[in-house]
CSV table of C-alpha atoms and ligand atoms in Angstrom, one decimal:
chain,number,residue,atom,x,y,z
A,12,UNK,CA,11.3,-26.4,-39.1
A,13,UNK,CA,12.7,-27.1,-42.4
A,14,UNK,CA,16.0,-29.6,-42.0
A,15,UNK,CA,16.5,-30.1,-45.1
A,16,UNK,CA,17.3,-26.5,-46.1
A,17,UNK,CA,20.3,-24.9,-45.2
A,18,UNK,CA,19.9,-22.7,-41.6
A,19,UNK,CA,21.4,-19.8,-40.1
A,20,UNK,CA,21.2,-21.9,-36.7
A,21,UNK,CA,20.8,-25.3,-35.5
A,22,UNK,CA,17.9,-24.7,-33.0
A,23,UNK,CA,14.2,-23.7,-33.5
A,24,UNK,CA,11.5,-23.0,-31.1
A,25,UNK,CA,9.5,-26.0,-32.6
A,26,UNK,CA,12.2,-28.3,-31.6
A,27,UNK,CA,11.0,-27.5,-28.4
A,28,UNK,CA,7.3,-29.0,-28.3
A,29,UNK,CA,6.7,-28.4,-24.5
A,30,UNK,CA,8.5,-24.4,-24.6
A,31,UNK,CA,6.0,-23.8,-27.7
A,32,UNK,CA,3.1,-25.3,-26.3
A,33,UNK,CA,3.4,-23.2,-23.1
A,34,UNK,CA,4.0,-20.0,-24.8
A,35,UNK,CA,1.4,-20.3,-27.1
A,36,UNK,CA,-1.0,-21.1,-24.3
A,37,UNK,CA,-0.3,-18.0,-22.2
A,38,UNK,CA,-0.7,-15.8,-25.2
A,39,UNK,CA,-3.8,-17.4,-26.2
A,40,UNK,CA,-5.7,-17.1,-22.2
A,41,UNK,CA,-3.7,-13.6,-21.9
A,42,UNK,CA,-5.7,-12.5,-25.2
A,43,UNK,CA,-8.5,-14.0,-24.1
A,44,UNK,CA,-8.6,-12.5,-20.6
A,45,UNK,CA,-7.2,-9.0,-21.9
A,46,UNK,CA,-8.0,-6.2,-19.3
A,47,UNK,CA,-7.1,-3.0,-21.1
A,48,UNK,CA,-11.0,-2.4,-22.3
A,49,UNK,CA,-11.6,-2.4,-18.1
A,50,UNK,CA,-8.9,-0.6,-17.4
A,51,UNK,CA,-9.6,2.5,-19.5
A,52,UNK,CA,-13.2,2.6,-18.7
A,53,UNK,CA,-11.3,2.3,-15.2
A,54,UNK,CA,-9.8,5.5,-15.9
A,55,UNK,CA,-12.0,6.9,-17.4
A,56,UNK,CA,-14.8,6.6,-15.5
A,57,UNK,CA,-12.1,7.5,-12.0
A,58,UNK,CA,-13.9,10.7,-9.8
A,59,UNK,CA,-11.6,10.9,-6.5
A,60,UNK,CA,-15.0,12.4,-4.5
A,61,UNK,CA,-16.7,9.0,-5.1
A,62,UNK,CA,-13.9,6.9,-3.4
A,63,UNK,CA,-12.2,10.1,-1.1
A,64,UNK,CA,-13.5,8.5,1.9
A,65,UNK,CA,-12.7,4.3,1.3
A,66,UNK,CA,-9.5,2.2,1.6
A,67,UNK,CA,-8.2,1.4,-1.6
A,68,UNK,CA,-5.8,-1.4,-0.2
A,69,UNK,CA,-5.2,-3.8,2.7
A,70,UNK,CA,-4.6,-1.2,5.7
A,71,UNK,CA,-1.0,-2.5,5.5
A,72,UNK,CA,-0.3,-1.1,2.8
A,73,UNK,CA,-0.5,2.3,3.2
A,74,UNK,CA,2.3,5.2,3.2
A,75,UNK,CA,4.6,4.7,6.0
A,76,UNK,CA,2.6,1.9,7.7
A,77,UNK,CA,3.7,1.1,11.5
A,78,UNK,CA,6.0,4.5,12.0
A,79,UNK,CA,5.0,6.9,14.3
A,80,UNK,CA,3.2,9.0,11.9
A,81,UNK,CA,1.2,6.0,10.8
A,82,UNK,CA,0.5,5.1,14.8
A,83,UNK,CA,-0.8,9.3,15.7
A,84,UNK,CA,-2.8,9.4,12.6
A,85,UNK,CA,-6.2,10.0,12.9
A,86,UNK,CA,-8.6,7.3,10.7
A,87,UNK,CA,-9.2,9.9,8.2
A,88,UNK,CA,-5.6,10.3,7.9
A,89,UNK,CA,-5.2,6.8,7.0
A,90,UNK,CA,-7.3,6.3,5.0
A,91,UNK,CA,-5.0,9.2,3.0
A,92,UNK,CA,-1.9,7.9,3.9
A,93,UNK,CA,-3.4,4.0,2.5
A,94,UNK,CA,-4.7,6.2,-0.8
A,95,UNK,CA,-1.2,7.8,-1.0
A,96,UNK,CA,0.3,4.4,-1.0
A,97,UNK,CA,-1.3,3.4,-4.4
A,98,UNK,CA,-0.5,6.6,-5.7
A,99,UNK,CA,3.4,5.7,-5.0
A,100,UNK,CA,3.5,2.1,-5.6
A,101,UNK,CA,1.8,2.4,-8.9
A,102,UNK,CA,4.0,5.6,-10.4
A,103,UNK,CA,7.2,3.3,-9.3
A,104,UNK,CA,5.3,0.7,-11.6
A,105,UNK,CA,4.5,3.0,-14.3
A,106,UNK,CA,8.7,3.9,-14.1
A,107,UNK,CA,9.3,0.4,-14.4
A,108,UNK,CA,6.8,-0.8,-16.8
A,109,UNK,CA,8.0,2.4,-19.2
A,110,UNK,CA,11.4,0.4,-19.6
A,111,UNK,CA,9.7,-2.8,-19.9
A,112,UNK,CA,7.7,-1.6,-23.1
A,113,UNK,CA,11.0,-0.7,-24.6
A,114,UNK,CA,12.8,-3.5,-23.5
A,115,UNK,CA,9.9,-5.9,-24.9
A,116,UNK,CA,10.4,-4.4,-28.6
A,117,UNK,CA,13.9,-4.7,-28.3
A,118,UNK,CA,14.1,-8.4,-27.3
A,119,UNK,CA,11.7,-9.1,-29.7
A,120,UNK,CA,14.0,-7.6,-32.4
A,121,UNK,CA,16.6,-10.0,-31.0
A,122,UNK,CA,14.8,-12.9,-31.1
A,123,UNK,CA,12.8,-12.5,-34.4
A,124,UNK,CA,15.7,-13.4,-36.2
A,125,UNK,CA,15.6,-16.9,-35.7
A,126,UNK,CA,13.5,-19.5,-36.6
A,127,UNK,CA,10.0,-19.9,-35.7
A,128,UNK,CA,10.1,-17.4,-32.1
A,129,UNK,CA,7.2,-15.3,-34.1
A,130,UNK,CA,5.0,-16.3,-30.9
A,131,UNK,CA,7.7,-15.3,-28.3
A,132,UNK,CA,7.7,-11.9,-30.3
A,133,UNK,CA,4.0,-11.4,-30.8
A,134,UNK,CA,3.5,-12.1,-27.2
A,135,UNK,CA,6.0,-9.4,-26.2
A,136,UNK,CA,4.0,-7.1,-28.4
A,137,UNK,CA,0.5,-8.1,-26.7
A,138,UNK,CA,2.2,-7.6,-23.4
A,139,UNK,CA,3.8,-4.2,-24.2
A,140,UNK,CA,0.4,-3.0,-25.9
A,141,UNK,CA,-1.4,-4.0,-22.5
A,142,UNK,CA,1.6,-2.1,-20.4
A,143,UNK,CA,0.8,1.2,-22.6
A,144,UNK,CA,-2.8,0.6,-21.0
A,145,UNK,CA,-1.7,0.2,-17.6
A,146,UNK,CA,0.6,3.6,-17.4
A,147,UNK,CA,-2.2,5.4,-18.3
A,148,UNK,CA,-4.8,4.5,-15.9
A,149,UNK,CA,-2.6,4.8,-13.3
A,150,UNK,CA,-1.2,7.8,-14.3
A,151,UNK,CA,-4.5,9.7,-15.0
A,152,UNK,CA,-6.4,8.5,-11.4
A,153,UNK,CA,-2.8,9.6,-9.4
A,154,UNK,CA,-2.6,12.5,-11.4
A,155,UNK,CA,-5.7,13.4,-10.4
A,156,UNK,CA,-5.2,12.4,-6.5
A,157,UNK,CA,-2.2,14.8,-6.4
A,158,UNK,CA,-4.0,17.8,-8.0
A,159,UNK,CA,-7.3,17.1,-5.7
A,160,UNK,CA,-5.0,16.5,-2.5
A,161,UNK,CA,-2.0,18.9,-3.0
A,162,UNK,CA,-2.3,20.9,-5.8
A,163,UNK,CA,0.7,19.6,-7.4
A,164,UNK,CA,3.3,16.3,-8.0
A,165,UNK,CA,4.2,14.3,-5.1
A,166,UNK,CA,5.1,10.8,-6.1
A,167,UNK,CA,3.8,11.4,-9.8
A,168,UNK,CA,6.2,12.9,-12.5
A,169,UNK,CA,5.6,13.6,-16.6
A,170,UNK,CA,6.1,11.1,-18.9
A,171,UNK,CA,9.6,10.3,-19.7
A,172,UNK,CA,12.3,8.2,-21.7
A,173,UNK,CA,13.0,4.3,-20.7
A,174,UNK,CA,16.6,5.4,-20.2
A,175,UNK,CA,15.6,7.1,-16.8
A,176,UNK,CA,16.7,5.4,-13.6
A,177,UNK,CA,13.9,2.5,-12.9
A,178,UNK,CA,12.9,3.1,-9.2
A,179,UNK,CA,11.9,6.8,-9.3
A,180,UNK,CA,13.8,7.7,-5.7
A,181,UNK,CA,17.2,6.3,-6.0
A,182,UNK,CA,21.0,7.2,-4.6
A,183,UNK,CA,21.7,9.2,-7.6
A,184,UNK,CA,23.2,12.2,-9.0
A,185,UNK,CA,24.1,14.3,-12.9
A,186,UNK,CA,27.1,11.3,-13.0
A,187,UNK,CA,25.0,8.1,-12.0
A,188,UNK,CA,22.0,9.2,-14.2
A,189,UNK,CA,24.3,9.5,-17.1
A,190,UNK,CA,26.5,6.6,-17.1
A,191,UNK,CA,22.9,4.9,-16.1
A,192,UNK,CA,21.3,6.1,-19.4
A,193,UNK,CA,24.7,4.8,-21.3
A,194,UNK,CA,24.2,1.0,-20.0
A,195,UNK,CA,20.8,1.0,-20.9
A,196,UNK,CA,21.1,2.5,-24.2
A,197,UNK,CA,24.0,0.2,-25.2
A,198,UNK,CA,22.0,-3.1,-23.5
A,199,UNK,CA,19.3,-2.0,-25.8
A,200,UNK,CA,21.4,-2.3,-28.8
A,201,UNK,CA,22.9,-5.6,-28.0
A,202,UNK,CA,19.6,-7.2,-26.9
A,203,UNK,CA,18.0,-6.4,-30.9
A,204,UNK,CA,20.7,-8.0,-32.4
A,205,UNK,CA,21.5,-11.0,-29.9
A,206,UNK,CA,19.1,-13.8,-29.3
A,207,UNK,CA,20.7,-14.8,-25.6
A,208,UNK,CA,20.8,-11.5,-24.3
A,209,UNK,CA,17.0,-10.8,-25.8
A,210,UNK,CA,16.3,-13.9,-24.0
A,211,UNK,CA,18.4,-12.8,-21.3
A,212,UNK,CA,15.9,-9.6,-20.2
A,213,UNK,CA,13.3,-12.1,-19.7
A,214,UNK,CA,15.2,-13.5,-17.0
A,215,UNK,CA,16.2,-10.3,-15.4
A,216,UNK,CA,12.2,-9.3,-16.2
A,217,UNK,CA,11.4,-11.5,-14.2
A,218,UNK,CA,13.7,-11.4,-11.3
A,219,UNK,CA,12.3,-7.5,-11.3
A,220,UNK,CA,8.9,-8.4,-10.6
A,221,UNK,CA,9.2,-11.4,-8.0
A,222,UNK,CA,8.4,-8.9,-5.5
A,223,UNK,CA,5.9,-7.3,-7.4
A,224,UNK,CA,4.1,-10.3,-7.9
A,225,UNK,CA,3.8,-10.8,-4.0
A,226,UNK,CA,2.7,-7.1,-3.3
A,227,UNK,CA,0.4,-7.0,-6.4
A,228,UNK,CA,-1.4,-10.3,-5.5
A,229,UNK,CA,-2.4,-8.8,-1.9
A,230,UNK,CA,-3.4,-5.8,-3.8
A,231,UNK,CA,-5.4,-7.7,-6.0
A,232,UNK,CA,-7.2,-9.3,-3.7
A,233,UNK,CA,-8.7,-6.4,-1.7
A,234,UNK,CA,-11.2,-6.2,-4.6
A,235,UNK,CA,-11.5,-9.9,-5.9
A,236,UNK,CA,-12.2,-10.9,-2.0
A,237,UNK,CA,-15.8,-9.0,-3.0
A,238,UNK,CA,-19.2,-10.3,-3.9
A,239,UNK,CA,-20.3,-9.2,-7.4
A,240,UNK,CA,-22.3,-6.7,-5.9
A,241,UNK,CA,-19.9,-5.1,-3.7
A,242,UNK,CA,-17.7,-4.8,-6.8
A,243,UNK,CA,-19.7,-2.2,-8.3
A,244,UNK,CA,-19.7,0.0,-5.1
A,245,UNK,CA,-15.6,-0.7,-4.7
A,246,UNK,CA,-13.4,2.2,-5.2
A,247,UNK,CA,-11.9,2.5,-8.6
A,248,UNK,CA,-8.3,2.2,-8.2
A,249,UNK,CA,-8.6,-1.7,-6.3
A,250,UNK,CA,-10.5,-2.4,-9.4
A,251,UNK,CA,-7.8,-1.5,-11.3
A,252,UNK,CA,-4.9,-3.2,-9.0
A,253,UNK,CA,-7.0,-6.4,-9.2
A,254,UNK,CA,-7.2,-5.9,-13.4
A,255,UNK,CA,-3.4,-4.8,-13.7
A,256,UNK,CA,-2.6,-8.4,-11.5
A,257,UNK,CA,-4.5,-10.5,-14.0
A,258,UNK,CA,-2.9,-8.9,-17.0
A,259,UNK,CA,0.1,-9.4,-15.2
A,260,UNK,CA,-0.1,-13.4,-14.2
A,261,UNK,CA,0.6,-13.5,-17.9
A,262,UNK,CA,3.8,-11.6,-17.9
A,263,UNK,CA,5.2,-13.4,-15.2
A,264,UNK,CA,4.7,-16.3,-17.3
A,265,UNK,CA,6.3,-15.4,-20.1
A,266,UNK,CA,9.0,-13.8,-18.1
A,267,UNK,CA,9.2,-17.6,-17.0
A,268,UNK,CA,8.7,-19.3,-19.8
A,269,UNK,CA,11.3,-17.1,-22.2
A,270,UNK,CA,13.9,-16.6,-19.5
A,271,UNK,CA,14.3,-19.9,-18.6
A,272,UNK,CA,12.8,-22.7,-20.8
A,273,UNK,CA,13.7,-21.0,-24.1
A,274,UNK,CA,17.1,-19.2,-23.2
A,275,UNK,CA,18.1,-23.6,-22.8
A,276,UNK,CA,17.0,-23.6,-26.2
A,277,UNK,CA,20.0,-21.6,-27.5
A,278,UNK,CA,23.6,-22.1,-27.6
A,279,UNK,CA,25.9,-21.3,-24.9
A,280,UNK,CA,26.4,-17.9,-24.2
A,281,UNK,CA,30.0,-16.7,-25.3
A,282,UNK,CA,32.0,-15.3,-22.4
A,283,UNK,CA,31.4,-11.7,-23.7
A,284,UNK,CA,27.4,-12.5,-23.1
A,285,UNK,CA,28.1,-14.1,-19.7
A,286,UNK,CA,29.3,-10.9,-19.4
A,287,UNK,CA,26.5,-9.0,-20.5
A,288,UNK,CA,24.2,-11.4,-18.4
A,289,UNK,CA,25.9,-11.2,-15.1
A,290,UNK,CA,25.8,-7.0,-15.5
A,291,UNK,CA,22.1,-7.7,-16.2
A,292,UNK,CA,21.6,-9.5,-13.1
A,293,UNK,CA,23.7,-7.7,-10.8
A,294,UNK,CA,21.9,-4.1,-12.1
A,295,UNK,CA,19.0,-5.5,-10.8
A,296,UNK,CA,20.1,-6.4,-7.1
A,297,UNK,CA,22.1,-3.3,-6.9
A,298,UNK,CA,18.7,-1.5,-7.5
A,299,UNK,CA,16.8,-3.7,-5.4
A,300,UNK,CA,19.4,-3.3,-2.4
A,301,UNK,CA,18.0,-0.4,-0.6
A,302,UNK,CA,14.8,-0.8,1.4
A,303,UNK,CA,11.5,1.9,2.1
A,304,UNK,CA,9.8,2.2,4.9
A,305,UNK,CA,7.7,5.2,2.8
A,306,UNK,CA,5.9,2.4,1.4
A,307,UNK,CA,7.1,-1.3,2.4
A,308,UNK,CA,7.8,-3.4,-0.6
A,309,UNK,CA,9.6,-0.8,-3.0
A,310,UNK,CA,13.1,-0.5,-3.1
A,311,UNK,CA,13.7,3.3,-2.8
A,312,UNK,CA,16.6,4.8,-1.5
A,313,UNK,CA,15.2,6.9,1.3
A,314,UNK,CA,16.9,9.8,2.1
A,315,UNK,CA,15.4,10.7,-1.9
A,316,UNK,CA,12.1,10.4,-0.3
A,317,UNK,CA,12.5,12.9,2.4
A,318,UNK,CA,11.2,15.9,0.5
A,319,UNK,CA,7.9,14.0,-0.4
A,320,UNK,CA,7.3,12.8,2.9
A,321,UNK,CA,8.2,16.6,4.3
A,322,UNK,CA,5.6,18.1,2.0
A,323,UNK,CA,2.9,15.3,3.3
A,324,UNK,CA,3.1,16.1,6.3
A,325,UNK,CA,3.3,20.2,5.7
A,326,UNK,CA,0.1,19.9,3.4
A,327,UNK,CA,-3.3,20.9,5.1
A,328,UNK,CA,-3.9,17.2,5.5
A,329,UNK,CA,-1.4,16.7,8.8
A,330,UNK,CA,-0.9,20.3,8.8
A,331,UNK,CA,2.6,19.9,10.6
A,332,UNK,CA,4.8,23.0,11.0
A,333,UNK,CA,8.3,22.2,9.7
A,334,UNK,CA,10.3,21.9,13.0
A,335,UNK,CA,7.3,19.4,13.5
A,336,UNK,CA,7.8,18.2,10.4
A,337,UNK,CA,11.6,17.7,10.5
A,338,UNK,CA,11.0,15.9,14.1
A,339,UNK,CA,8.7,13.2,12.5
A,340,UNK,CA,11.3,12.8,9.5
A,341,UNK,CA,13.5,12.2,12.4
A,342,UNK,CA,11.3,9.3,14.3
A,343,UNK,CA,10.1,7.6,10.8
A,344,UNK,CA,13.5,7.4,9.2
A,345,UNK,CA,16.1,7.1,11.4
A,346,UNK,CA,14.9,5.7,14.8
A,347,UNK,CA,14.1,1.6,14.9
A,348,UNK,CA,10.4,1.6,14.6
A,349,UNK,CA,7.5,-1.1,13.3
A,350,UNK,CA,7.7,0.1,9.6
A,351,UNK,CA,11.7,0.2,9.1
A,352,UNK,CA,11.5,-3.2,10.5
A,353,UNK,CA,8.8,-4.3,8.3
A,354,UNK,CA,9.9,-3.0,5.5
A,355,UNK,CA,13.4,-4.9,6.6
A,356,UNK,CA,11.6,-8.4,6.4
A,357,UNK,CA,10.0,-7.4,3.3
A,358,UNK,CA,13.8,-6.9,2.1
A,359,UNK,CA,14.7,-10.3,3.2
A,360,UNK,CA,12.0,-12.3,1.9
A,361,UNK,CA,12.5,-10.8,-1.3
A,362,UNK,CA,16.5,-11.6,-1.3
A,363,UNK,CA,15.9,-15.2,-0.1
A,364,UNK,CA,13.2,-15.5,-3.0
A,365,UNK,CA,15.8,-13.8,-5.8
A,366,UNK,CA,18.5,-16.6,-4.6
A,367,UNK,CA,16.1,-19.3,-5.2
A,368,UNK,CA,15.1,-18.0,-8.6
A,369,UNK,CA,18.9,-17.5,-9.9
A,370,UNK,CA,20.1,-20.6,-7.9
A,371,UNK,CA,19.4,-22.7,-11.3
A,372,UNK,CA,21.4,-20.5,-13.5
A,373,UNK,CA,24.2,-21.8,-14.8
A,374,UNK,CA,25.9,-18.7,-16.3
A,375,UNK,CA,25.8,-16.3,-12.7
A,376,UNK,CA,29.2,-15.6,-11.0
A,377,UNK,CA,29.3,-16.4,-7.1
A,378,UNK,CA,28.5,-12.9,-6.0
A,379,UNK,CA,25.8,-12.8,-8.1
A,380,UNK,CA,24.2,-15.9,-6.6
A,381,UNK,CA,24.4,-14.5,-3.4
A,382,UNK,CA,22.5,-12.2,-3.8
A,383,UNK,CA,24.6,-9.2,-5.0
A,384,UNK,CA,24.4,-6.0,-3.5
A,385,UNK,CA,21.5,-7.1,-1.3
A,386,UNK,CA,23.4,-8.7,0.8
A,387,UNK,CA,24.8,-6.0,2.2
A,388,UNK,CA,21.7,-4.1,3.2
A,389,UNK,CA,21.4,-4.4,6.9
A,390,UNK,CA,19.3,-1.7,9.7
A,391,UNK,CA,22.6,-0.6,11.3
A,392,UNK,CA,23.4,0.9,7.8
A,393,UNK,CA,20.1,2.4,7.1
A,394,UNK,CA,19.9,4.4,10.0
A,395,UNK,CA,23.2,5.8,9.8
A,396,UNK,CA,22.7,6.5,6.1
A,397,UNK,CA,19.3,8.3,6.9
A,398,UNK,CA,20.3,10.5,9.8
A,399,UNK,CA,23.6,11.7,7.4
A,400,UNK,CA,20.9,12.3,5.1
A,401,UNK,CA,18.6,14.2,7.1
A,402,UNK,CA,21.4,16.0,8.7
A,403,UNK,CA,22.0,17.5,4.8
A,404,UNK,CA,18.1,17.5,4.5
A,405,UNK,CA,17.6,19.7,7.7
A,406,UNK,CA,20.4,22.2,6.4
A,407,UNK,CA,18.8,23.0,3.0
A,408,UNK,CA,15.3,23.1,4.3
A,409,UNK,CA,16.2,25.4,6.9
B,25,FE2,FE1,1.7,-3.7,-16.1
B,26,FE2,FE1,3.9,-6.4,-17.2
């Protein structure tokens, strides 16, 4: 901070002792604790036939826990369906956490153009380097799930641009996908150059991952509940949800710490940026206003999920012909059952959580605040909208 030379703007992140002091200590203990070395031996070291027959995660948290698929399975069944669940969750993250790299170097573009943020930059850096880490060992161990299971991509796809739609089964079509790519290329380019908005995708950041951070904690703790020597019998991949939630605690953080603390730092936001922020926000809901019962605590639009959960159950490990098939679609997706109405509370905890985390921001429109587009996400809706769906989905699989 140098006041007596002339400045291109009359704030600094050193004017801020407290916002500094925190940001430099996350960086510092996120170094310190770093996971990526773990997580690529992780990887590396990931043979399905050593874990085929184990849990990998709480048993709630397995693929469409508390439907009537999940209550006639057989326990060796479920222990898949529980394996297939990590395989899903963690490609949705991979999806999401390709954006977030980008996103990371293009806020850090933004905000490296004012004084003294090096240390809000160089901690986006860190975080994206550790995010490259993560993709891959949860791409290689589902990769290799899939191939070992089915012989080919369920819930896993190639690698891809950040432009793609975040949550990988979403109400979508050639039109959607192209005026989605649009709005993120041009956010991109107005976060590099713009210190609010840069700022800004922290807050949205970290709005994204509220949920996560609940899911990924429970995850977490399926290994850390373990005695030292149990750990080096568990089953790879809850080693590595336990390693990708302590990298994570750090994100959050800094999601916190740079979306909140420091965007009070700057200037207020021009009505063109309120703009900007408000799209930013409701984006977020609008994508977070479905709910799954394929895997409770994801977003996914459902009726996109059909042809995976089809192909699950036609696969030699339920072995269901298709008119069986089509009949469990039918009871899992669009009859009331224990996981739609799961999944439903899952919904609702997360919406009363994303009100309390935007009720303190100053620039959000009413509808916003509400919660968006997730307040329109009800049962009644979701079964009407699956069995139109499936009524489509039956036709073209016939
Ligand atoms: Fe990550
Ligand atoms: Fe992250």
């Amino acid at each position: 901070m140098k006041k007596e030379l002339s400045q291109n703007f009359d704030y600094c992140l050193l004017d801020d002792a407290i916002t500094h002091k925190k940001l430099k200590f996350n960086y510092k203990k996120n170094k310190e604790q770093d996971h990526t070395e773990l997580l690529d031996a992780s990887a590396n070291r990931f043979d399905y036939e050593q874990c085929k027959d184990s849990y990998w995660n709480p048993e709630k948290f397995s693929l469409l826990y508390g439907t009537p698929l999940w209550e006639q399975a057989s326990q060796s069944e479920r222990i898949i369906l529980n394996q297939l669940y990590w395989v899903a969750y963690y490609s949705q993250i991979i999806s999401a956490e390709i954006a977030t790299i980008f996103f990371n170097q293009t806020a850090a573009a933004g905000l490296y153009g004012i004084e003294d943020f090096r240390i809000a930059c160089e901690t986006l850096d860190f975080e994206s380097m550790q995010e490259r880490a993560h993709i891959d060992a949860f791409k290689k161990i589902s990769e290799e799930v899939e191939l070992k299971l089915f012989g080919e991509r369920i819930f896993t796809y190639p690698m891809r641009p950040y432009y793609y739609e975040t949550m990988i089964f979403q109400n979508t079509n050639a039109i959607k996908k192209f005026w989605k790519r649009l709005q993120l290329q041009a956010y991109s380019v107005l976060s590099s150059g713009n210190a609010f908005i840069a700022c800004q995708y922290l807050t949205v950041r970290g709005l994204r991952t509220l949920n996560g951070k609940i899911i990924q904690h429970q995850l977490s703790e399926f290994y850390s509940s373990l005695s030292e020597e149990e750990r080096l019998k568990a089953p790879v991949p809850s080693a590595v949800s336990y390693y990708h939630f302590m990298d994570e605690s750090y994100h959050f953080n800094s999601s916190n710490i740079i979306g909140t603390d420091l965007l009070k730092l700057l200037k207020t936001p021009t009505s063109f940026e309120k703009n900007i922020a408000n799209l930013g926000i409701k984006g977020t809901l609008k994508d977070h206003s479905n709910f799954s019962t394929m895997v409770n605590g994801i977003f996914w639009y459902d009726p996109a999920t059909f042809q995976a959960a089809y192909r699950v159950m036609r696969s030699k490990i339920f072995n269901f012909s298709h008119a069986e098939a089509i009949e469990m679609l039918e009871k899992c997706f669009c009859k009331e059952n224990n996981g739609i109405h799961e999944s439903f509370k899952t919904h609702q905890v997360a919406l009363e959580s994303y009100r309390n985390y935007l009720s303190g921001i100053d620039y959000l429109d009413e509808y916003a605040l509400r919660g968006g587009k997730m307040n329109e996400t009800s049962i009644e809706k979701y079964l009407i909208q699956n069995t139109n769906e499936l009524n489509k989905f039956k036709k073209k699989a016939a």
